[in-house]
PDB file of C-alpha atoms in Angstrom:
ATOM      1  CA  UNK M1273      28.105 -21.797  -7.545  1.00  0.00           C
ATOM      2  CA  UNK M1274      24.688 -21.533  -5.395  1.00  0.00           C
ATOM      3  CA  UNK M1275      22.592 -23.767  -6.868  1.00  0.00           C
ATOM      4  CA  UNK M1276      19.701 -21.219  -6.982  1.00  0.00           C
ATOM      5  CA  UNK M1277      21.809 -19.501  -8.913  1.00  0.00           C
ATOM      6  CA  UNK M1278      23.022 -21.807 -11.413  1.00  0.00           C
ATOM      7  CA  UNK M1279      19.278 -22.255 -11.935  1.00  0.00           C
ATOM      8  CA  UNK M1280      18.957 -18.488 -12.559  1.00  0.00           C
ATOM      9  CA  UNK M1281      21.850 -18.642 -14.988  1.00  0.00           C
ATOM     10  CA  UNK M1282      20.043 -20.642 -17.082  1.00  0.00           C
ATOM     11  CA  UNK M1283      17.221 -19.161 -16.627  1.00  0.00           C
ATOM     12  CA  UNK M1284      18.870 -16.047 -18.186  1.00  0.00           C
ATOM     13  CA  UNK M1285      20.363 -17.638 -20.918  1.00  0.00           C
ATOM     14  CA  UNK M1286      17.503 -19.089 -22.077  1.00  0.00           C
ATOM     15  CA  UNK M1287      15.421 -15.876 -22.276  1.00  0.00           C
ATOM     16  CA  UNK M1288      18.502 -14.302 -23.811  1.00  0.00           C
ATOM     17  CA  UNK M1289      18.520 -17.151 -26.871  1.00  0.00           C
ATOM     18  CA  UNK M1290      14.472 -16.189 -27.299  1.00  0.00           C
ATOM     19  CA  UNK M1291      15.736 -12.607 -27.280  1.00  0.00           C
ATOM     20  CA  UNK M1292      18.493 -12.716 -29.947  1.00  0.00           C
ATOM     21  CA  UNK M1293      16.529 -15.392 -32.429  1.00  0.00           C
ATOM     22  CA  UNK M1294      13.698 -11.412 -32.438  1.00  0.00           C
ATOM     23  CA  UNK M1295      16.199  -9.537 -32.596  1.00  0.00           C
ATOM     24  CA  UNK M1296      17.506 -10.940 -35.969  1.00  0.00           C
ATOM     25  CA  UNK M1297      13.796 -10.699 -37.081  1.00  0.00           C
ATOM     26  CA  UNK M1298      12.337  -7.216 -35.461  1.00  0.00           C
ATOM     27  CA  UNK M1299      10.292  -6.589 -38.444  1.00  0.00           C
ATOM     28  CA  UNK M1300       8.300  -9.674 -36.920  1.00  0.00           C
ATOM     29  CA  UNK M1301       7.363  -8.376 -33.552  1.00  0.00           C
ATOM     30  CA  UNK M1302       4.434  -7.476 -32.277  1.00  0.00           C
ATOM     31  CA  UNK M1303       4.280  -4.525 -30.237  1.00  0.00           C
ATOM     32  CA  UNK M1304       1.836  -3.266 -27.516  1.00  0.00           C
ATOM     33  CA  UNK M1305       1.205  -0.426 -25.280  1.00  0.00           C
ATOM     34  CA  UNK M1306       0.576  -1.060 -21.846  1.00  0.00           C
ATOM     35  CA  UNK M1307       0.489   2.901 -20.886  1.00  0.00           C
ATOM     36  CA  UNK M1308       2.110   6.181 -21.828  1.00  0.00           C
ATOM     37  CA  UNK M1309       5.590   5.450 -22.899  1.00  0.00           C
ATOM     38  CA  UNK M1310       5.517   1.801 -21.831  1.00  0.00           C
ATOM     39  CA  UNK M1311       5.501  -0.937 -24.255  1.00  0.00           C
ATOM     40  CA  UNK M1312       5.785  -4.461 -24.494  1.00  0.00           C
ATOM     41  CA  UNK M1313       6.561  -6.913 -27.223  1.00  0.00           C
ATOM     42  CA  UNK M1314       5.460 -10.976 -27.593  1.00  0.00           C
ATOM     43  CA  UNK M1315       9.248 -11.431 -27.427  1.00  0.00           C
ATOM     44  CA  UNK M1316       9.348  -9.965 -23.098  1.00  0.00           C
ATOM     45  CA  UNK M1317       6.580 -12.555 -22.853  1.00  0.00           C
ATOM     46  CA  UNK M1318       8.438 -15.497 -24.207  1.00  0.00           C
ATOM     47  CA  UNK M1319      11.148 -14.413 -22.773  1.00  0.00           C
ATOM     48  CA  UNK M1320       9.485 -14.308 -19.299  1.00  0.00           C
ATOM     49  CA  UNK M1321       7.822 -18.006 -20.049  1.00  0.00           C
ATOM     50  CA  UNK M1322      11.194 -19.482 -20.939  1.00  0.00           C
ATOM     51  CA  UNK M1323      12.423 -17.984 -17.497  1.00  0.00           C
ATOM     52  CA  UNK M1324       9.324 -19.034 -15.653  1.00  0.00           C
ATOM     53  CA  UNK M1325       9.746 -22.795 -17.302  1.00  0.00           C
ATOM     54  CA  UNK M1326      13.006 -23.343 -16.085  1.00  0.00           C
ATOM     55  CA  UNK M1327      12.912 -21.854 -12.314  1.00  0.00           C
ATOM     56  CA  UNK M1328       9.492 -24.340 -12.035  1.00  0.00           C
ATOM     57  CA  UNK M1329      11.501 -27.614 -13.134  1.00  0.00           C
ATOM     58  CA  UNK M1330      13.212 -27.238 -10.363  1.00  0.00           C
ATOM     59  CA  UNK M1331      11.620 -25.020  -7.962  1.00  0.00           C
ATOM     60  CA  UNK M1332       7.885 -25.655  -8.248  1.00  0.00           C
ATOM     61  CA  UNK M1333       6.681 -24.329  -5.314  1.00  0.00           C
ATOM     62  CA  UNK M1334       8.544 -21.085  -5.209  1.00  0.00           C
ATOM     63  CA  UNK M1335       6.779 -18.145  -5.831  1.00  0.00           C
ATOM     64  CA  UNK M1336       7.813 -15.664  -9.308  1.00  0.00           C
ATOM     65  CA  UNK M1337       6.921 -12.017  -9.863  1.00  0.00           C
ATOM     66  CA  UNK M1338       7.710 -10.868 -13.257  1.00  0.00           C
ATOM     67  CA  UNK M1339       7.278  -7.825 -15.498  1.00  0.00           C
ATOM     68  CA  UNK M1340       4.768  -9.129 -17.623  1.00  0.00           C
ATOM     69  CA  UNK M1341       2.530 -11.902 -15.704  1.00  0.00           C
ATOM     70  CA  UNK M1342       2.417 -10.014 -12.194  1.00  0.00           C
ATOM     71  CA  UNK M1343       2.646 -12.386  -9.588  1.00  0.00           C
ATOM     72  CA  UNK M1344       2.678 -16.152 -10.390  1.00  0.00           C
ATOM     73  CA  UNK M1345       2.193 -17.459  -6.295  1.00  0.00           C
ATOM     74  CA  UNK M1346       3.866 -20.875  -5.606  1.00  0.00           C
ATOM     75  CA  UNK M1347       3.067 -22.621  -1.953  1.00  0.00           C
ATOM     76  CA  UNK M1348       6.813 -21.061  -0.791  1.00  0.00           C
ATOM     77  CA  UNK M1349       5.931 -18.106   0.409  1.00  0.00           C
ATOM     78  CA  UNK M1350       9.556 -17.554   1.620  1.00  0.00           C
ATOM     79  CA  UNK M1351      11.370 -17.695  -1.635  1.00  0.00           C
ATOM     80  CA  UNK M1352      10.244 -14.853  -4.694  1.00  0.00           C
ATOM     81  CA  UNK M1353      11.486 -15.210  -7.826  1.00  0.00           C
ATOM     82  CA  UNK M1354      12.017 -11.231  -9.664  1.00  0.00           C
ATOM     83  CA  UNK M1355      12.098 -11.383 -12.615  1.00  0.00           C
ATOM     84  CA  UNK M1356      12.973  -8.577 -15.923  1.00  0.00           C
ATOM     85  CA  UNK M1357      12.877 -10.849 -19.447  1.00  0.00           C
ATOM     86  CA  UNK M1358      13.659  -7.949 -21.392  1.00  0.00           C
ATOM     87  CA  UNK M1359      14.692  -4.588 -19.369  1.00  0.00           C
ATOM     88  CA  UNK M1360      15.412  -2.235 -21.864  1.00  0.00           C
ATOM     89  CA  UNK M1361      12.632  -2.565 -24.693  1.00  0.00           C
ATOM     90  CA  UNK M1362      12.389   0.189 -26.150  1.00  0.00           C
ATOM     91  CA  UNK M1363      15.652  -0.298 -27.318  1.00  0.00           C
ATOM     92  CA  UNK M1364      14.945  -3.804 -28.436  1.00  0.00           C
ATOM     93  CA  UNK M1365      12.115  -2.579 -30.698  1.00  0.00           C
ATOM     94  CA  UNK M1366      14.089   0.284 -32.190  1.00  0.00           C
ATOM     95  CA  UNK M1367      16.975  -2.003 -33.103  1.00  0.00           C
ATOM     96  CA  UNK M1368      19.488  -0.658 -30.229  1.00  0.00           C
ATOM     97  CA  UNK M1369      21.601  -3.388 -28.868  1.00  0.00           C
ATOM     98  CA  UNK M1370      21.567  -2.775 -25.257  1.00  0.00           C
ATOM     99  CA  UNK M1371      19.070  -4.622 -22.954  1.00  0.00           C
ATOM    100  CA  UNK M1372      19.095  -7.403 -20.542  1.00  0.00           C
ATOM    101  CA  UNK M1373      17.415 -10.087 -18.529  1.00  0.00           C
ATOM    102  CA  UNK M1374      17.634  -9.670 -15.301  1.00  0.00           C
ATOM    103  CA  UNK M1375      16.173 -12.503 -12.186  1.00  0.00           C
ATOM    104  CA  UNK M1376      16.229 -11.597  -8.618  1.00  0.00           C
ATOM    105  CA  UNK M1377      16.000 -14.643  -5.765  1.00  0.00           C
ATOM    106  CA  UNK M1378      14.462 -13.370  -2.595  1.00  0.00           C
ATOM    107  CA  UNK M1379      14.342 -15.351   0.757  1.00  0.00           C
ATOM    108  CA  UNK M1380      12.502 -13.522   3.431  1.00  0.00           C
ATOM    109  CA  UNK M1381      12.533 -10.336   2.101  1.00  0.00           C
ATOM    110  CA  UNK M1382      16.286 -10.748   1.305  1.00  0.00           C
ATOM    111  CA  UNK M1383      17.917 -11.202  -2.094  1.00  0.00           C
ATOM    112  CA  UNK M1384      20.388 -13.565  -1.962  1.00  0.00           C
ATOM    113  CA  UNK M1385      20.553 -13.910  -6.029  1.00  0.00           C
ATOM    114  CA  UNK M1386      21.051 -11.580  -8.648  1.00  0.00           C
ATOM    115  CA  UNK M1387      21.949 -12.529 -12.357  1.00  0.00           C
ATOM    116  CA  UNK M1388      21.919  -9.602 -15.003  1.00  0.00           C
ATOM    117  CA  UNK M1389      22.690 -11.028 -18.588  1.00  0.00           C
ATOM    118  CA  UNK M1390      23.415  -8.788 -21.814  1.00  0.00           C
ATOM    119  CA  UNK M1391      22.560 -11.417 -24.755  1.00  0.00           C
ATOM    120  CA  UNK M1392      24.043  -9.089 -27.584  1.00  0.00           C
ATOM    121  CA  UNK M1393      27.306  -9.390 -25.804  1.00  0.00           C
ATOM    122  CA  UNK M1394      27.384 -12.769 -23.874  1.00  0.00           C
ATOM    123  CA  UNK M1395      28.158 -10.582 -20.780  1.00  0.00           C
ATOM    124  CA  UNK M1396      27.084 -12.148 -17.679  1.00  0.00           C
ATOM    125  CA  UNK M1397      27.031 -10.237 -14.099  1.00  0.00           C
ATOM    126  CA  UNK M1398      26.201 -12.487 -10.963  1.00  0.00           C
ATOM    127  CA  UNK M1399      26.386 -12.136  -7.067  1.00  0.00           C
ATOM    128  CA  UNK M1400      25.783 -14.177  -4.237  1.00  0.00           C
ATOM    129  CA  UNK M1401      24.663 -12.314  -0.850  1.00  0.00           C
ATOM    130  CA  UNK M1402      27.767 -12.249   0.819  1.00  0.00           C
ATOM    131  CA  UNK M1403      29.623 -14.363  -1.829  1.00  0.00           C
ATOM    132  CA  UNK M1404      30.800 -11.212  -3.841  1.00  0.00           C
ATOM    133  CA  UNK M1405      30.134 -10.496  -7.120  1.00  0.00           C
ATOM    134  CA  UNK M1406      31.468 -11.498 -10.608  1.00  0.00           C
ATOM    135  CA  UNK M1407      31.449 -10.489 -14.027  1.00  0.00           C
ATOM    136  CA  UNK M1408      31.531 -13.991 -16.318  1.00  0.00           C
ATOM    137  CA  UNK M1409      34.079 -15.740 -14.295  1.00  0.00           C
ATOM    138  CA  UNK M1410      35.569 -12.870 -12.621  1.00  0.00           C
ATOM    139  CA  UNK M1411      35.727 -10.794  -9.321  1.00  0.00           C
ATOM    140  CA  UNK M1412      33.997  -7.312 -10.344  1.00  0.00           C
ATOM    141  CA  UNK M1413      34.171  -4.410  -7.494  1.00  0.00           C
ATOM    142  CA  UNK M1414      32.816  -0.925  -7.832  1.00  0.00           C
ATOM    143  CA  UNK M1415      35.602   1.960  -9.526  1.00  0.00           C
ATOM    144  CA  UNK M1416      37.972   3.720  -7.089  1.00  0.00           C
ATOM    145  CA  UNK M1417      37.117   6.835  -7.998  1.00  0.00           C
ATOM    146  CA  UNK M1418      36.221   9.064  -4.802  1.00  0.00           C
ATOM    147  CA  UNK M1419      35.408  12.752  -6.412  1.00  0.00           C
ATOM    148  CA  UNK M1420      32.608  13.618  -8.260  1.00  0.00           C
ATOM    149  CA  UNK M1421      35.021  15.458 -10.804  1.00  0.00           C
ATOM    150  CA  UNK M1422      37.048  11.935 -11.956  1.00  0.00           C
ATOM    151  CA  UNK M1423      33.672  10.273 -12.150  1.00  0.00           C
ATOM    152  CA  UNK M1424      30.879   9.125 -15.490  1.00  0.00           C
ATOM    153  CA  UNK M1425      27.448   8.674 -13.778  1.00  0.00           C
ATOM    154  CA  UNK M1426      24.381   6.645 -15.373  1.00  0.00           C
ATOM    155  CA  UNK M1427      20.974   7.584 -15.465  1.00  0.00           C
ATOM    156  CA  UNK M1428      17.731   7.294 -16.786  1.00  0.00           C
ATOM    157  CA  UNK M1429      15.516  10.172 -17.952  1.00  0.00           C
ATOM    158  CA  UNK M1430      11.744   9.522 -15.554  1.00  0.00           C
ATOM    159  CA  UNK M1431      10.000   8.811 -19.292  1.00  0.00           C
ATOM    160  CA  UNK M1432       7.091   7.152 -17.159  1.00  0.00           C
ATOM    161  CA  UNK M1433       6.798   9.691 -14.486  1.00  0.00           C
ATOM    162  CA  UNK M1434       7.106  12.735 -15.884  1.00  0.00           C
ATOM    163  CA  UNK M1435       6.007  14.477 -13.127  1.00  0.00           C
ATOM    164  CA  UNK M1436       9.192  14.416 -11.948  1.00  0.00           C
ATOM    165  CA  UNK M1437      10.995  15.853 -14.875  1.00  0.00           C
ATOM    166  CA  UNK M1438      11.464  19.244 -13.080  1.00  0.00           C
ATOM    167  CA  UNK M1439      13.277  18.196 -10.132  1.00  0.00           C
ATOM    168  CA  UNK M1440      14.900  15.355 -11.916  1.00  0.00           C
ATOM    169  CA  UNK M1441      16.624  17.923 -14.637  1.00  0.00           C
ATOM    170  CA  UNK M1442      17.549  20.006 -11.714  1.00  0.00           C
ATOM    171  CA  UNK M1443      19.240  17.378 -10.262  1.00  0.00           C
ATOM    172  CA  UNK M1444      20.539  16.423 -13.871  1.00  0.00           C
ATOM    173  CA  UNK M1445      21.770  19.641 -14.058  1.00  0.00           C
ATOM    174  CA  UNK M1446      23.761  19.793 -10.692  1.00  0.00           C
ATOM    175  CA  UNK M1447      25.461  16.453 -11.184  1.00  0.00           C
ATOM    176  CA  UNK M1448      26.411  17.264 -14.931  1.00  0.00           C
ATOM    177  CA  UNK M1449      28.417  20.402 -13.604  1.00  0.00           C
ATOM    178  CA  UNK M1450      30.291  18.408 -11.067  1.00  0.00           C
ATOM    179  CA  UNK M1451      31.046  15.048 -13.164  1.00  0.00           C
ATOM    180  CA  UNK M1452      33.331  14.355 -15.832  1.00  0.00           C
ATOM    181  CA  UNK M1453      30.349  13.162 -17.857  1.00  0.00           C
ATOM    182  CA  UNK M1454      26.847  11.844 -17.720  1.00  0.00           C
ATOM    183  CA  UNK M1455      25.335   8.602 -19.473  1.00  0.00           C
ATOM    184  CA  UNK M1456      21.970   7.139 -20.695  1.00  0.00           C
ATOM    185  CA  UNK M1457      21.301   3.919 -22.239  1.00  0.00           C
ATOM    186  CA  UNK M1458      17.874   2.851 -21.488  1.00  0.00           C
ATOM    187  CA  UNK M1459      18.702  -0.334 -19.400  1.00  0.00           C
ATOM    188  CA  UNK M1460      18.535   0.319 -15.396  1.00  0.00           C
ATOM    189  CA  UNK M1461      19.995  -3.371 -15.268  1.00  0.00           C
ATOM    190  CA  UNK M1462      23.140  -2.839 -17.002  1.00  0.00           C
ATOM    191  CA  UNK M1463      23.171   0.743 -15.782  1.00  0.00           C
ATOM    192  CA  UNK M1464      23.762  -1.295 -12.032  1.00  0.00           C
ATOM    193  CA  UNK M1465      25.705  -4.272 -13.559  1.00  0.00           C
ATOM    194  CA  UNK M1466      28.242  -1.422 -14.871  1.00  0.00           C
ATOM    195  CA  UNK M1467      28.592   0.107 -11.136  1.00  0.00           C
ATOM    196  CA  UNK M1468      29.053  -3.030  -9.882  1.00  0.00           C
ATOM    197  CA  UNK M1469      32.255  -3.555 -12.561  1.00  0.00           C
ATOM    198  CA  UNK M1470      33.383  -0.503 -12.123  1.00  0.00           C
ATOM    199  CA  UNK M1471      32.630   0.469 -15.602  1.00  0.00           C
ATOM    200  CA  UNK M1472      30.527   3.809 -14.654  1.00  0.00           C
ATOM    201  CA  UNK M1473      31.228   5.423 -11.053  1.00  0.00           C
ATOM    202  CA  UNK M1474      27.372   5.783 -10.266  1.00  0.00           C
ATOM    203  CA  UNK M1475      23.761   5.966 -10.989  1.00  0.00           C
ATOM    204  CA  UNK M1476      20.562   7.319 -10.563  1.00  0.00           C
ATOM    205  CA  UNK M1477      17.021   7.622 -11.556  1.00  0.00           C
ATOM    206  CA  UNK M1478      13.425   8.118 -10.789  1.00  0.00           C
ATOM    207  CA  UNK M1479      10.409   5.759 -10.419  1.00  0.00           C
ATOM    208  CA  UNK M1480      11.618   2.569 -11.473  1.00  0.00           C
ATOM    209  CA  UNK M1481       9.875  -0.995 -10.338  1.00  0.00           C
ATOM    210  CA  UNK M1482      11.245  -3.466  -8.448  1.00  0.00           C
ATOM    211  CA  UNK M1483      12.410  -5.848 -11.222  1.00  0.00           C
ATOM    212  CA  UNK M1484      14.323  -3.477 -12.706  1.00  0.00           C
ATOM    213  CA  UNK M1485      16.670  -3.152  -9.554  1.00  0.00           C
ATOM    214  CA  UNK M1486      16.588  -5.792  -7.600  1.00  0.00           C
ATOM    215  CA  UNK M1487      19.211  -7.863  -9.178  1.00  0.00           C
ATOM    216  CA  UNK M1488      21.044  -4.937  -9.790  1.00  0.00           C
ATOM    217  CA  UNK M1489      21.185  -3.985  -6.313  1.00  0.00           C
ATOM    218  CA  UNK M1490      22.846  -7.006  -5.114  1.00  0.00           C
ATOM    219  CA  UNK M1491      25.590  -7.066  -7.748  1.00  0.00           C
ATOM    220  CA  UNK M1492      26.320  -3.499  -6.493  1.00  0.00           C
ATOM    221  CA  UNK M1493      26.613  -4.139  -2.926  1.00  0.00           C
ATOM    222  CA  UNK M1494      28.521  -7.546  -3.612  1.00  0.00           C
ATOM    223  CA  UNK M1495      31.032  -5.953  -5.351  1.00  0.00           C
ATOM    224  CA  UNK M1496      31.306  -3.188  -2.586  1.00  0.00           C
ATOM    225  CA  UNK M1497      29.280  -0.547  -3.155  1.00  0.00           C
ATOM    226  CA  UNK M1498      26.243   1.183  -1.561  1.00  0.00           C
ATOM    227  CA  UNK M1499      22.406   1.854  -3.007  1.00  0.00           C
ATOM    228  CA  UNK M1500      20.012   4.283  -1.603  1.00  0.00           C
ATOM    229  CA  UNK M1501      17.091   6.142  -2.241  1.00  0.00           C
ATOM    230  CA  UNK M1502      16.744  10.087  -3.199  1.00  0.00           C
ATOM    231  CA  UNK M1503      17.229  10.594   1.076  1.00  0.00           C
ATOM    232  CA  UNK M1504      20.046   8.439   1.828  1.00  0.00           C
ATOM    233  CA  UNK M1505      17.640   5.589   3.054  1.00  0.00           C
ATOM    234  CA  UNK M1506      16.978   2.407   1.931  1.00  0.00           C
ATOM    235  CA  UNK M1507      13.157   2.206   0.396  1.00  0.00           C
ATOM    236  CA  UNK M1508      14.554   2.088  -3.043  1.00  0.00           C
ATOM    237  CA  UNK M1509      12.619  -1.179  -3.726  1.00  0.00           C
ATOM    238  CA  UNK M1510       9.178   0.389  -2.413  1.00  0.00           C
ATOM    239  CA  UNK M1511       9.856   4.183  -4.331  1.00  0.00           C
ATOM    240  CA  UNK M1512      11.427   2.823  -7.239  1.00  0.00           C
ATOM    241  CA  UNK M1513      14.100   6.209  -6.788  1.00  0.00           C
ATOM    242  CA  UNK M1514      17.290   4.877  -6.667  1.00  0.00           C
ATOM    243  CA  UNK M1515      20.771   6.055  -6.001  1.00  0.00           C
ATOM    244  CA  UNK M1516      23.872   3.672  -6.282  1.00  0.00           C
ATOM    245  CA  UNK M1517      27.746   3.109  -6.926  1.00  0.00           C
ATOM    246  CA  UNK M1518      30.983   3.490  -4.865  1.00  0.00           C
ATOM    247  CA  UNK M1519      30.605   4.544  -1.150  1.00  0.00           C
ATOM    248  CA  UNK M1520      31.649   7.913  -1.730  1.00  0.00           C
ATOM    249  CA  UNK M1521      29.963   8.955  -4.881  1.00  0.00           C
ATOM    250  CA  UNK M1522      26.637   7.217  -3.799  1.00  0.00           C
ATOM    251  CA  UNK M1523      27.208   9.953  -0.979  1.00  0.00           C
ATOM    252  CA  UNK M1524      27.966  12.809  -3.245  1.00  0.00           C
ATOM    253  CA  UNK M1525      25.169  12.017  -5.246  1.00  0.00           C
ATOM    254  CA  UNK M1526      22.335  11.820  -2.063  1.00  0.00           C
ATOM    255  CA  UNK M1527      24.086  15.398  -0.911  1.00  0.00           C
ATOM    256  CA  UNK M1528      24.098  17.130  -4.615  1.00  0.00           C
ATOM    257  CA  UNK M1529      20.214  16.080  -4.809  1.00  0.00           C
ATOM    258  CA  UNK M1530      18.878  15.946  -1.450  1.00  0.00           C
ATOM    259  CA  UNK M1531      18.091  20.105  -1.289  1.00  0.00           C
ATOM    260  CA  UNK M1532      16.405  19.928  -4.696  1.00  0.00           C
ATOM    261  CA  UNK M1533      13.978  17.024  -4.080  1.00  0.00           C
ATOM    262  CA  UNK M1534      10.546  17.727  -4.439  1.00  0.00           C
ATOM    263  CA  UNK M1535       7.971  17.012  -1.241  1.00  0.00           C
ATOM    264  CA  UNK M1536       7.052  13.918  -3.744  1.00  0.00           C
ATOM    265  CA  UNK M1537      10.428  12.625  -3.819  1.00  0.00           C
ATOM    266  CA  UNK M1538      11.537  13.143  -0.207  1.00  0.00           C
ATOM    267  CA  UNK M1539       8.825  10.510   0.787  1.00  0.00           C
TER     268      UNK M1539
END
């Protein structure tokens, strides 16, 4: 294993122990809004620290962008930590079981190490740029599935932008009539770690931040698929719109919603 990543692994793990010991005692966290529709709880902030603590033992200089802290600089300036302690918490708060941590490694500009862990379910998903992909010790690739028809697509309603919500139900709308079926579970991380092992044929949504994809991104393209914005280009990580999954479905996806994308979304 990389040993950037075996660092990130633990990283991971140890947010996701601080996130399970809450989650047995939710009554007991504290919650706070940082805007419309966007909360966080003490538990993303320990969560963050624990991930934070363990990348700086061995990696003091680096530099780590998380969720909650904003940028925490280092004297690298060529290797950025990205860091999600708790992507999905809204469903943490409410008691839903389905959220991760997810920790990006950039090296100029690159990401060369992604590590999405579910702690309710021990799942781990890790890549390596240009080492594959792997779900817990195994090879994960992106579904077969080539028609829109066969496939069950991801997504995540634009609850912070809601600007959007016109085109993005249009587009909703289009896809649900051509797919076998349409999901949403309120984690953009797992929503990518489940392209990348094949266990939903695509995804899409609107305005998300860069920690919230940028491990994901990796494990999709790792285990052979592609990611895109809303035009079939690749400034995902600077919109926040992504579109991802198997080659041919990522394509379907940028052709079904390219002709109902708003001037704001075609930037």
């Amino acid at each position: 294993m990389h040993p950037m990543q075996t660092i990130a692994v633990r990283a991971a793990r140890a947010a996701g122990q601080t996130i399970i010991r809450a989650f047995a005692e939710l009554d007991k966290i504290e919650v706070t809004a940082k805007g419309i529709n966007d909360y966080v709880t003490n538990v993303d902030k320990e969560a963050e620290a624990a991930i934070t603590y363990q990348i700086r033992k061995s990696y003091p200089d680096h530099t780590i962008v998380g969720e909650e802290n904003g940028e925490n600089k280092g004297e690298s300036k060529e290797f950025v930590w990205i860091i999600d302690p708790l992507d999905g918490t809204n469903n943490f708060v409410r008691g839903i079981p389905h959220f991760a941590v997810s920790i990006a490694l950039q090296h100029k500009g690159k990401t060369e190490v992604a590590v999405v862990y579910d702690p309710i379910r021990d799942e781990l998903f890790t890549a390596t740029r240009g080492k594959g992909a792997k779900f817990n010790d195994f090879r994960m690739r992106v579904s077969k599935h080539n028609e829109l028809n066969e496939t069950i697509i991801a997504t995540g309603f634009p609850f912070k932008a809601k600007q959007h919500t016109e085109t993005y139900m249009k587009i909703f709308g289009e896809l649900f009539t051509q797919c076998a079926d349409v999901r949403r579970a309120g984690s953009a991380a797992l929503d990518l770690a489940y392209v990348a092992a094949g266990r939903v044929d695509g995804f899409f949504e609107i305005g998300l931040k860069p920690w919230d994809i940028a491990a994901g991104d990796l494990l999709v393209r790792e285990a052979g698929g592609t990611v895109t914005d809303f035009t079939g280009n690749h400034e995902y990580m600077n919109s926040g719109n992504i579109i991802a999954g198997a080659p041919k479905v990522t394509s379907a996806i940028v052709k079904t919603a390219r002709p109902l994308l708003s001037k704001a979304l075609k930037r």
